[in-house]
């Protein structure tokens, strides 16, 4: 198998508290074979002199939507699946170019896109997919017009392809089982209102305790887990008691529910940048005023939720939740979090905690032997100036995923 030997770098190992020098890393095939403080002998390896730059693991975005190419989601009614896929190919490559070697898609991407990446037919991050996001009639997964009375075949346009509605425990079980049949890594359910849906208030409670429990039971039966879109304390509490593993967003969480999450070993996937980006640009991209009003209700809670979860001991992963053209701001999340977290804490959220979310500890987000060789060579020190990660075109000199270079400017 092909080997690559990295030398002369400062190692940003998220499991350490500071940069360390004097190490070498040998990649063989798709994995890290050796991490050593001594020179590694590998005569046939491609030697990469990193010039004293920072070497770190590839980044993990735990809440992305690679096929949601419109900010106002209803416009996906006019997007055929062929165009949806073509746009996703561009989006996936752009995410990889920002250093995100792993992405957890929380609604939309299917096994076909995942297989295309795995088979190297298209360039993109390794994908962990949820398939269709599932919600009750009238909830966050129901983007129909009020004049549209019935379901639309999911083969017709992108909006029907990426979301599903289910009502009652039996129907929830059936839809979850279908997503399992379609090869999903996690199940996404809607448990409170959302910004980008037309008619549901943010504090609406979506899915009954029995429906949530049914989704969790079916996911667990297949060796998978449930992640829940939830903003409010009440929705988070319902999710926790039903066995949901991760909360997406959680902007309005309170101290009591954070302690509840910690007691049950749950994780939060926060995403602040989407609210700032929507506030600044979504109106010009078609999002109506009533949705932007909901955005104002959650934007101020984002930073506070990070503080609350930190005090309670809830691990918080890096997520972005950006739609369409706003995905260009995927790396801005690093800088937004600096108001309440240290650079190291933020980097750990996008590496070690992200690996925990996708259940790949020791394989992703770390620099260990036998981990996937997902590596970045960075100009600058992200522990002193994390904003270097917000300018990936300039700062990322090398991007490797699974032992393959997708960028190498050090030759």
Short mmCIF file of C-alpha atoms in Angstrom, two decimals:
data_model
loop_
_atom_site.label_atom_id
_atom_site.label_comp_id
_atom_site.label_asym_id
_atom_site.label_seq_id
_atom_site.Cartn_x
_atom_site.Cartn_y
_atom_site.Cartn_z
CA UNK A 1 0.00 0.00 0.00
CA UNK A 2 1.09 3.56 -0.68
CA UNK A 3 2.74 5.38 2.21
CA UNK A 4 3.07 9.08 3.04
CA UNK A 5 5.46 10.35 5.70
CA UNK A 6 4.79 13.75 7.31
CA UNK A 7 7.78 15.50 8.87
CA UNK A 8 8.72 18.84 10.38
CA UNK A 9 5.38 19.97 11.80
CA UNK A 10 3.87 21.16 15.04
CA UNK A 11 1.23 18.62 15.99
CA UNK A 12 -2.20 19.83 17.08
CA UNK A 13 -3.47 16.70 18.76
CA UNK A 14 -6.91 17.50 20.25
CA UNK A 15 -6.16 15.03 23.03
CA UNK A 16 -3.28 17.27 24.15
CA UNK A 17 -3.54 20.76 25.62
CA UNK A 18 -0.98 22.44 23.36
CA UNK A 19 1.00 22.02 20.17
CA UNK A 20 3.87 19.53 20.32
CA UNK A 21 6.88 19.29 18.05
CA UNK A 22 9.38 16.62 17.10
CA UNK A 23 6.90 14.05 15.83
CA UNK A 24 6.49 12.24 12.53
CA UNK A 25 3.38 10.55 11.17
CA UNK A 26 3.35 7.68 8.69
CA UNK A 27 0.21 7.09 6.65
CA UNK A 28 -0.32 3.74 4.99
CA UNK A 29 -3.34 3.19 2.77
CA UNK A 30 -6.30 5.00 4.29
CA UNK A 31 -5.05 4.96 7.90
CA UNK A 32 -2.39 6.35 10.18
CA UNK A 33 0.14 3.60 10.72
CA UNK A 34 2.53 5.28 13.16
CA UNK A 35 2.89 8.44 15.24
CA UNK A 36 6.41 8.73 16.62
CA UNK A 37 8.67 11.12 18.50
CA UNK A 38 11.60 9.55 16.66
CA UNK A 39 12.42 9.54 12.93
CA UNK A 40 10.36 6.94 11.08
CA UNK A 41 12.11 4.75 8.54
CA UNK A 42 9.97 4.38 5.44
CA UNK A 43 12.15 4.39 2.34
CA UNK A 44 9.31 3.99 -0.13
CA UNK A 45 7.05 6.63 1.42
CA UNK A 46 6.27 9.97 -0.15
CA UNK A 47 7.96 12.38 2.27
CA UNK A 48 6.14 15.63 3.04
CA UNK A 49 8.11 18.39 4.73
CA UNK A 50 5.51 20.55 6.47
CA UNK A 51 7.92 23.44 6.99
CA UNK A 52 7.13 23.83 10.68
CA UNK A 53 3.42 24.35 10.05
CA UNK A 54 0.57 22.93 12.11
CA UNK A 55 -0.70 19.42 11.41
CA UNK A 56 -4.11 18.50 12.84
CA UNK A 57 -6.99 16.05 12.24
CA UNK A 58 -9.61 16.75 9.60
CA UNK A 59 -12.69 18.62 10.81
CA UNK A 60 -16.16 17.21 11.48
CA UNK A 61 -19.38 19.15 10.87
CA UNK A 62 -22.09 17.27 12.76
CA UNK A 63 -25.07 19.19 11.38
CA UNK A 64 -25.05 19.89 7.65
CA UNK A 65 -27.49 19.62 4.75
CA UNK A 66 -25.63 18.85 1.55
CA UNK A 67 -28.73 18.70 -0.66
CA UNK A 68 -30.73 21.63 0.76
CA UNK A 69 -29.63 24.10 -1.89
CA UNK A 70 -32.29 26.74 -1.23
CA UNK A 71 -32.50 29.01 1.82
CA UNK A 72 -36.29 29.23 1.47
CA UNK A 73 -36.90 25.49 1.45
CA UNK A 74 -40.19 25.64 -0.41
CA UNK A 75 -38.25 26.65 -3.52
CA UNK A 76 -36.99 23.06 -3.61
CA UNK A 77 -40.38 22.23 -5.13
CA UNK A 78 -38.93 23.58 -8.37
CA UNK A 79 -35.70 21.57 -8.18
CA UNK A 80 -35.63 18.15 -9.89
CA UNK A 81 -33.53 15.41 -8.35
CA UNK A 82 -30.95 15.69 -11.12
CA UNK A 83 -30.31 19.36 -10.31
CA UNK A 84 -30.43 18.63 -6.58
CA UNK A 85 -27.67 16.05 -7.03
CA UNK A 86 -25.54 18.29 -9.23
CA UNK A 87 -25.70 21.07 -6.66
CA UNK A 88 -24.82 18.59 -3.91
CA UNK A 89 -21.68 17.51 -5.78
CA UNK A 90 -20.49 21.14 -5.78
CA UNK A 91 -21.41 21.60 -2.11
CA UNK A 92 -19.59 18.44 -1.03
CA UNK A 93 -16.37 19.43 -2.75
CA UNK A 94 -16.58 22.90 -1.19
CA UNK A 95 -16.96 21.40 2.30
CA UNK A 96 -13.91 19.23 1.74
CA UNK A 97 -11.96 22.27 0.55
CA UNK A 98 -12.77 23.94 3.89
CA UNK A 99 -11.10 21.05 5.73
CA UNK A 100 -14.27 19.18 6.69
CA UNK A 101 -13.29 15.60 5.99
CA UNK A 102 -16.40 14.24 7.72
CA UNK A 103 -19.97 15.57 7.58
CA UNK A 104 -23.04 14.29 9.37
CA UNK A 105 -26.01 15.13 7.19
CA UNK A 106 -29.13 15.70 9.27
CA UNK A 107 -31.76 15.53 6.59
CA UNK A 108 -31.69 15.03 2.85
CA UNK A 109 -28.59 13.12 1.74
CA UNK A 110 -29.20 9.49 0.82
CA UNK A 111 -27.21 6.29 0.37
CA UNK A 112 -26.55 7.11 -3.28
CA UNK A 113 -24.57 10.25 -2.45
CA UNK A 114 -22.78 8.43 0.35
CA UNK A 115 -21.85 5.58 -2.00
CA UNK A 116 -20.67 8.03 -4.66
CA UNK A 117 -18.24 9.58 -2.17
CA UNK A 118 -17.11 6.21 -0.80
CA UNK A 119 -16.49 4.91 -4.32
CA UNK A 120 -14.55 8.07 -5.26
CA UNK A 121 -17.01 8.94 -8.01
CA UNK A 122 -17.28 12.43 -6.51
CA UNK A 123 -15.04 14.32 -4.10
CA UNK A 124 -16.43 15.08 -0.69
CA UNK A 125 -16.29 14.41 3.04
CA UNK A 126 -17.15 10.99 4.39
CA UNK A 127 -20.90 11.12 5.01
CA UNK A 128 -23.06 9.96 7.89
CA UNK A 129 -26.61 10.23 6.59
CA UNK A 130 -30.09 10.57 8.09
CA UNK A 131 -32.05 10.30 4.86
CA UNK A 132 -35.37 12.08 5.17
CA UNK A 133 -35.97 14.27 8.21
CA UNK A 134 -39.18 13.04 9.85
CA UNK A 135 -41.86 15.16 11.51
CA UNK A 136 -45.59 15.18 12.21
CA UNK A 137 -48.17 16.79 9.98
CA UNK A 138 -47.89 20.55 10.30
CA UNK A 139 -44.45 20.36 11.92
CA UNK A 140 -40.93 21.35 10.96
CA UNK A 141 -40.67 18.61 8.30
CA UNK A 142 -43.94 19.65 6.66
CA UNK A 143 -43.22 22.48 4.21
CA UNK A 144 -46.41 22.12 2.16
CA UNK A 145 -48.47 25.12 1.24
CA UNK A 146 -51.78 25.36 3.03
CA UNK A 147 -53.44 24.80 -0.34
CA UNK A 148 -51.56 21.53 -0.87
CA UNK A 149 -53.69 18.89 0.86
CA UNK A 150 -51.83 15.65 0.20
CA UNK A 151 -48.40 14.04 0.06
CA UNK A 152 -46.33 14.27 -3.09
CA UNK A 153 -44.32 11.37 -4.51
CA UNK A 154 -40.73 11.84 -3.39
CA UNK A 155 -39.46 11.10 -6.90
CA UNK A 156 -40.94 14.31 -8.28
CA UNK A 157 -38.93 17.12 -6.70
CA UNK A 158 -36.29 17.78 -4.08
CA UNK A 159 -38.58 19.01 -1.30
CA UNK A 160 -40.54 15.75 -1.24
CA UNK A 161 -37.29 13.77 -1.42
CA UNK A 162 -35.67 15.27 1.69
CA UNK A 163 -38.54 15.25 4.21
CA UNK A 164 -41.20 12.88 5.48
CA UNK A 165 -44.25 13.19 7.70
CA UNK A 166 -45.58 10.51 10.03
CA UNK A 167 -48.44 10.55 12.51
CA UNK A 168 -49.05 7.98 15.23
CA UNK A 169 -46.71 5.37 16.60
CA UNK A 170 -47.39 2.80 13.88
CA UNK A 171 -46.67 5.25 11.08
CA UNK A 172 -43.53 6.53 12.80
CA UNK A 173 -42.27 2.96 13.10
CA UNK A 174 -42.89 2.33 9.43
CA UNK A 175 -41.11 5.49 8.26
CA UNK A 176 -38.13 4.90 10.57
CA UNK A 177 -37.86 1.31 9.36
CA UNK A 178 -37.83 2.56 5.79
CA UNK A 179 -35.00 4.97 6.56
CA UNK A 180 -33.09 2.07 8.12
CA UNK A 181 -33.71 0.05 4.97
CA UNK A 182 -32.27 2.95 3.00
CA UNK A 183 -28.98 2.68 4.87
CA UNK A 184 -29.19 5.64 7.25
CA UNK A 185 -26.63 6.10 10.01
CA UNK A 186 -28.98 8.05 12.27
CA UNK A 187 -32.66 9.00 12.35
CA UNK A 188 -33.62 12.68 12.41
CA UNK A 189 -36.92 13.66 14.02
CA UNK A 190 -38.51 17.06 14.58
CA UNK A 191 -39.57 17.76 18.17
CA UNK A 192 -40.16 21.52 18.18
CA UNK A 193 -40.92 24.28 15.73
CA UNK A 194 -38.25 25.59 13.41
CA UNK A 195 -37.17 28.75 11.67
CA UNK A 196 -37.35 27.46 8.10
CA UNK A 197 -40.82 25.89 8.32
CA UNK A 198 -43.89 27.97 7.52
CA UNK A 199 -46.59 27.46 10.14
CA UNK A 200 -45.23 25.94 13.36
CA UNK A 201 -44.38 28.18 16.34
CA UNK A 202 -40.92 27.61 17.78
CA UNK A 203 -42.36 26.48 21.11
CA UNK A 204 -44.70 23.92 19.54
CA UNK A 205 -44.17 20.37 20.81
CA UNK A 206 -43.93 17.96 17.90
CA UNK A 207 -44.30 14.18 18.21
CA UNK A 208 -45.88 12.73 21.32
CA UNK A 209 -43.80 10.83 23.91
CA UNK A 210 -45.09 7.57 22.42
CA UNK A 211 -44.13 8.56 18.89
CA UNK A 212 -40.63 9.56 19.98
CA UNK A 213 -40.21 6.33 21.92
CA UNK A 214 -41.30 4.37 18.84
CA UNK A 215 -38.66 6.09 16.70
CA UNK A 216 -35.97 5.43 19.31
CA UNK A 217 -36.96 1.78 19.71
CA UNK A 218 -36.84 1.14 15.96
CA UNK A 219 -33.52 2.94 15.53
CA UNK A 220 -31.97 1.01 18.42
CA UNK A 221 -33.28 -2.26 17.01
CA UNK A 222 -31.24 -1.54 13.90
CA UNK A 223 -28.14 -0.48 15.82
CA UNK A 224 -28.73 3.20 15.06
CA UNK A 225 -29.80 6.21 17.13
CA UNK A 226 -32.13 9.21 17.03
CA UNK A 227 -31.13 12.87 16.79
CA UNK A 228 -33.82 15.43 17.52
CA UNK A 229 -34.38 18.96 16.25
CA UNK A 230 -35.36 20.71 19.49
CA UNK A 231 -35.11 24.31 20.67
CA UNK A 232 -37.15 24.53 23.86
CA UNK A 233 -36.61 23.04 27.33
CA UNK A 234 -39.89 21.12 27.07
CA UNK A 235 -38.92 19.49 23.76
CA UNK A 236 -35.45 18.64 25.09
CA UNK A 237 -36.96 17.04 28.19
CA UNK A 238 -39.36 14.94 26.13
CA UNK A 239 -36.48 13.80 23.92
CA UNK A 240 -34.29 12.92 26.90
CA UNK A 241 -36.91 10.79 28.60
CA UNK A 242 -37.60 8.89 25.35
CA UNK A 243 -33.97 7.93 24.75
CA UNK A 244 -32.92 10.41 22.05
CA UNK A 245 -29.12 10.55 21.84
CA UNK A 246 -28.35 14.01 20.42
CA UNK A 247 -30.14 17.34 20.49
CA UNK A 248 -29.76 19.53 17.42
CA UNK A 249 -29.80 23.32 18.07
CA UNK A 250 -30.97 23.52 21.70
CA UNK A 251 -30.74 27.33 21.70
CA UNK A 252 -33.37 27.80 24.42
CA UNK A 253 -32.09 25.11 26.78
CA UNK A 254 -32.15 25.86 30.51
CA UNK A 255 -29.93 24.67 33.36
CA UNK A 256 -32.29 21.92 34.49
CA UNK A 257 -32.59 20.33 31.05
CA UNK A 258 -28.84 20.57 30.50
CA UNK A 259 -28.32 18.64 33.74
CA UNK A 260 -30.89 16.11 32.52
CA UNK A 261 -28.99 15.68 29.24
CA UNK A 262 -25.72 15.20 31.12
CA UNK A 263 -27.26 12.58 33.39
CA UNK A 264 -28.35 10.57 30.36
CA UNK A 265 -25.09 10.87 28.46
CA UNK A 266 -26.61 12.98 25.68
CA UNK A 267 -24.77 15.34 23.35
CA UNK A 268 -25.69 18.74 21.93
CA UNK A 269 -24.94 19.69 18.34
CA UNK A 270 -24.95 23.48 18.32
CA UNK A 271 -24.94 25.63 15.18
CA UNK A 272 -24.75 29.37 15.64
CA UNK A 273 -23.61 30.58 12.25
CA UNK A 274 -26.83 29.72 10.46
CA UNK A 275 -28.80 32.24 12.53
CA UNK A 276 -26.34 35.06 11.89
CA UNK A 277 -26.14 34.24 8.19
CA UNK A 278 -29.92 34.12 7.86
CA UNK A 279 -30.29 37.42 9.70
CA UNK A 280 -27.84 39.04 7.30
CA UNK A 281 -28.74 37.46 3.97
CA UNK A 282 -31.80 35.20 4.02
CA UNK A 283 -34.32 37.90 3.07
CA UNK A 284 -32.49 38.55 -0.19
CA UNK A 285 -32.55 34.79 -0.88
CA UNK A 286 -36.32 34.45 -0.56
CA UNK A 287 -36.98 33.73 3.12
CA UNK A 288 -40.22 35.48 4.17
CA UNK A 289 -40.52 37.87 7.14
CA UNK A 290 -42.45 35.45 9.38
CA UNK A 291 -39.55 32.99 9.27
CA UNK A 292 -36.99 35.70 9.95
CA UNK A 293 -39.03 36.73 13.01
CA UNK A 294 -38.56 33.21 14.38
CA UNK A 295 -34.86 33.47 13.67
CA UNK A 296 -34.69 36.48 16.00
CA UNK A 297 -36.17 34.41 18.82
CA UNK A 298 -33.32 31.88 18.79
CA UNK A 299 -30.27 33.86 17.71
CA UNK A 300 -29.56 35.31 21.15
CA UNK A 301 -29.83 31.95 22.88
CA UNK A 302 -27.07 30.30 20.89
CA UNK A 303 -24.05 31.51 22.87
CA UNK A 304 -25.94 31.16 26.14
CA UNK A 305 -26.68 27.49 25.34
CA UNK A 306 -22.94 26.82 25.01
CA UNK A 307 -22.31 28.32 28.45
CA UNK A 308 -25.15 26.35 30.04
CA UNK A 309 -24.01 23.05 28.55
CA UNK A 310 -20.40 23.69 29.53
CA UNK A 311 -21.43 24.19 33.17
CA UNK A 312 -23.57 21.04 33.10
CA UNK A 313 -20.91 18.88 31.44
CA UNK A 314 -22.83 18.24 28.21
CA UNK A 315 -20.43 17.65 25.30
CA UNK A 316 -21.14 20.09 22.47
CA UNK A 317 -20.25 19.23 18.87
CA UNK A 318 -19.58 21.58 15.96
CA UNK A 319 -22.49 22.07 13.56
CA UNK A 320 -23.53 24.70 11.04
CA UNK A 321 -26.99 23.89 9.58
CA UNK A 322 -26.42 26.29 6.67
CA UNK A 323 -28.65 26.17 3.60
CA UNK A 324 -27.84 26.84 -0.04
CA UNK A 325 -25.50 29.78 -0.72
CA UNK A 326 -25.08 30.37 3.01
CA UNK A 327 -22.94 27.21 3.22
CA UNK A 328 -19.98 29.33 2.15
CA UNK A 329 -19.89 30.49 5.80
CA UNK A 330 -19.34 26.99 7.21
CA UNK A 331 -16.00 27.92 8.81
CA UNK A 332 -17.31 31.11 10.43
CA UNK A 333 -18.69 29.01 13.29
CA UNK A 334 -15.16 28.73 14.70
CA UNK A 335 -14.94 32.48 15.30
CA UNK A 336 -18.48 32.93 16.63
CA UNK A 337 -17.89 30.45 19.43
CA UNK A 338 -14.83 32.30 20.73
CA UNK A 339 -17.09 34.62 22.73
CA UNK A 340 -17.63 31.82 25.26
CA UNK A 341 -15.15 29.03 24.44
CA UNK A 342 -11.39 28.72 24.03
CA UNK A 343 -9.89 27.78 20.64
CA UNK A 344 -8.96 24.34 21.97
CA UNK A 345 -12.51 23.71 23.18
CA UNK A 346 -13.86 24.70 19.78
CA UNK A 347 -11.38 22.50 17.92
CA UNK A 348 -12.27 19.58 20.17
CA UNK A 349 -15.95 20.15 19.32
CA UNK A 350 -15.06 19.72 15.63
CA UNK A 351 -12.83 16.68 16.18
CA UNK A 352 -13.09 14.57 19.34
CA UNK A 353 -16.70 15.42 20.18
CA UNK A 354 -17.72 15.09 16.55
CA UNK A 355 -16.16 11.62 16.43
CA UNK A 356 -18.19 10.70 19.49
CA UNK A 357 -21.39 11.93 17.85
CA UNK A 358 -20.84 9.72 14.77
CA UNK A 359 -19.62 6.89 17.00
CA UNK A 360 -16.13 6.72 15.53
CA UNK A 361 -13.98 7.52 18.55
CA UNK A 362 -10.38 6.60 17.89
CA UNK A 363 -11.00 6.51 14.14
CA UNK A 364 -11.91 10.13 13.38
CA UNK A 365 -10.96 13.49 14.86
CA UNK A 366 -7.69 12.25 16.36
CA UNK A 367 -4.05 11.50 15.56
CA UNK A 368 -3.73 7.88 16.65
CA UNK A 369 -2.37 4.77 14.96
CA UNK A 370 -5.17 2.98 13.07
CA UNK A 371 -7.28 6.16 12.85
CA UNK A 372 -8.37 7.27 9.40
CA UNK A 373 -5.70 9.42 7.78
CA UNK A 374 -7.82 12.58 7.70
CA UNK A 375 -5.19 15.32 8.07
CA UNK A 376 -4.82 19.06 7.57
CA UNK A 377 -1.63 21.09 7.29
CA UNK A 378 -2.40 24.62 8.45
CA UNK A 379 -0.49 27.87 7.99
CA UNK A 380 -0.57 29.38 11.46
CA UNK A 381 -1.51 28.19 14.93
CA UNK A 382 -5.28 27.70 15.43
CA UNK A 383 -4.79 27.53 19.21
CA UNK A 384 -3.60 31.13 19.19
CA UNK A 385 -5.68 32.43 16.28
CA UNK A 386 -8.59 30.17 15.39
CA UNK A 387 -9.63 32.59 12.65
CA UNK A 388 -7.07 30.92 10.38
CA UNK A 389 -9.66 28.15 9.99
CA UNK A 390 -12.14 30.71 8.68
CA UNK A 391 -9.89 31.32 5.66
CA UNK A 392 -9.31 27.73 4.45
CA UNK A 393 -8.38 28.65 0.88
CA UNK A 394 -5.43 30.59 2.25
CA UNK A 395 -4.53 28.66 5.41
CA UNK A 396 -5.06 24.99 4.49
CA UNK A 397 -1.99 23.97 2.51
CA UNK A 398 -2.82 20.26 2.55
CA UNK A 399 -6.06 18.35 2.92
CA UNK A 400 -5.93 14.56 3.16
CA UNK A 401 -8.93 12.29 3.61
CA UNK A 402 -8.52 8.56 3.98
CA UNK A 403 -4.88 8.72 2.91
CA UNK A 404 -5.66 10.64 -0.32
CA UNK A 405 -4.58 14.19 -0.92
CA UNK A 406 -7.36 16.50 -2.07
CA UNK A 407 -5.03 19.49 -1.78
CA UNK A 408 -1.25 19.56 -1.51
CA UNK A 409 0.55 22.86 -1.97
CA UNK A 410 3.77 21.78 -0.27
CA UNK A 411 5.39 19.89 -3.12
#
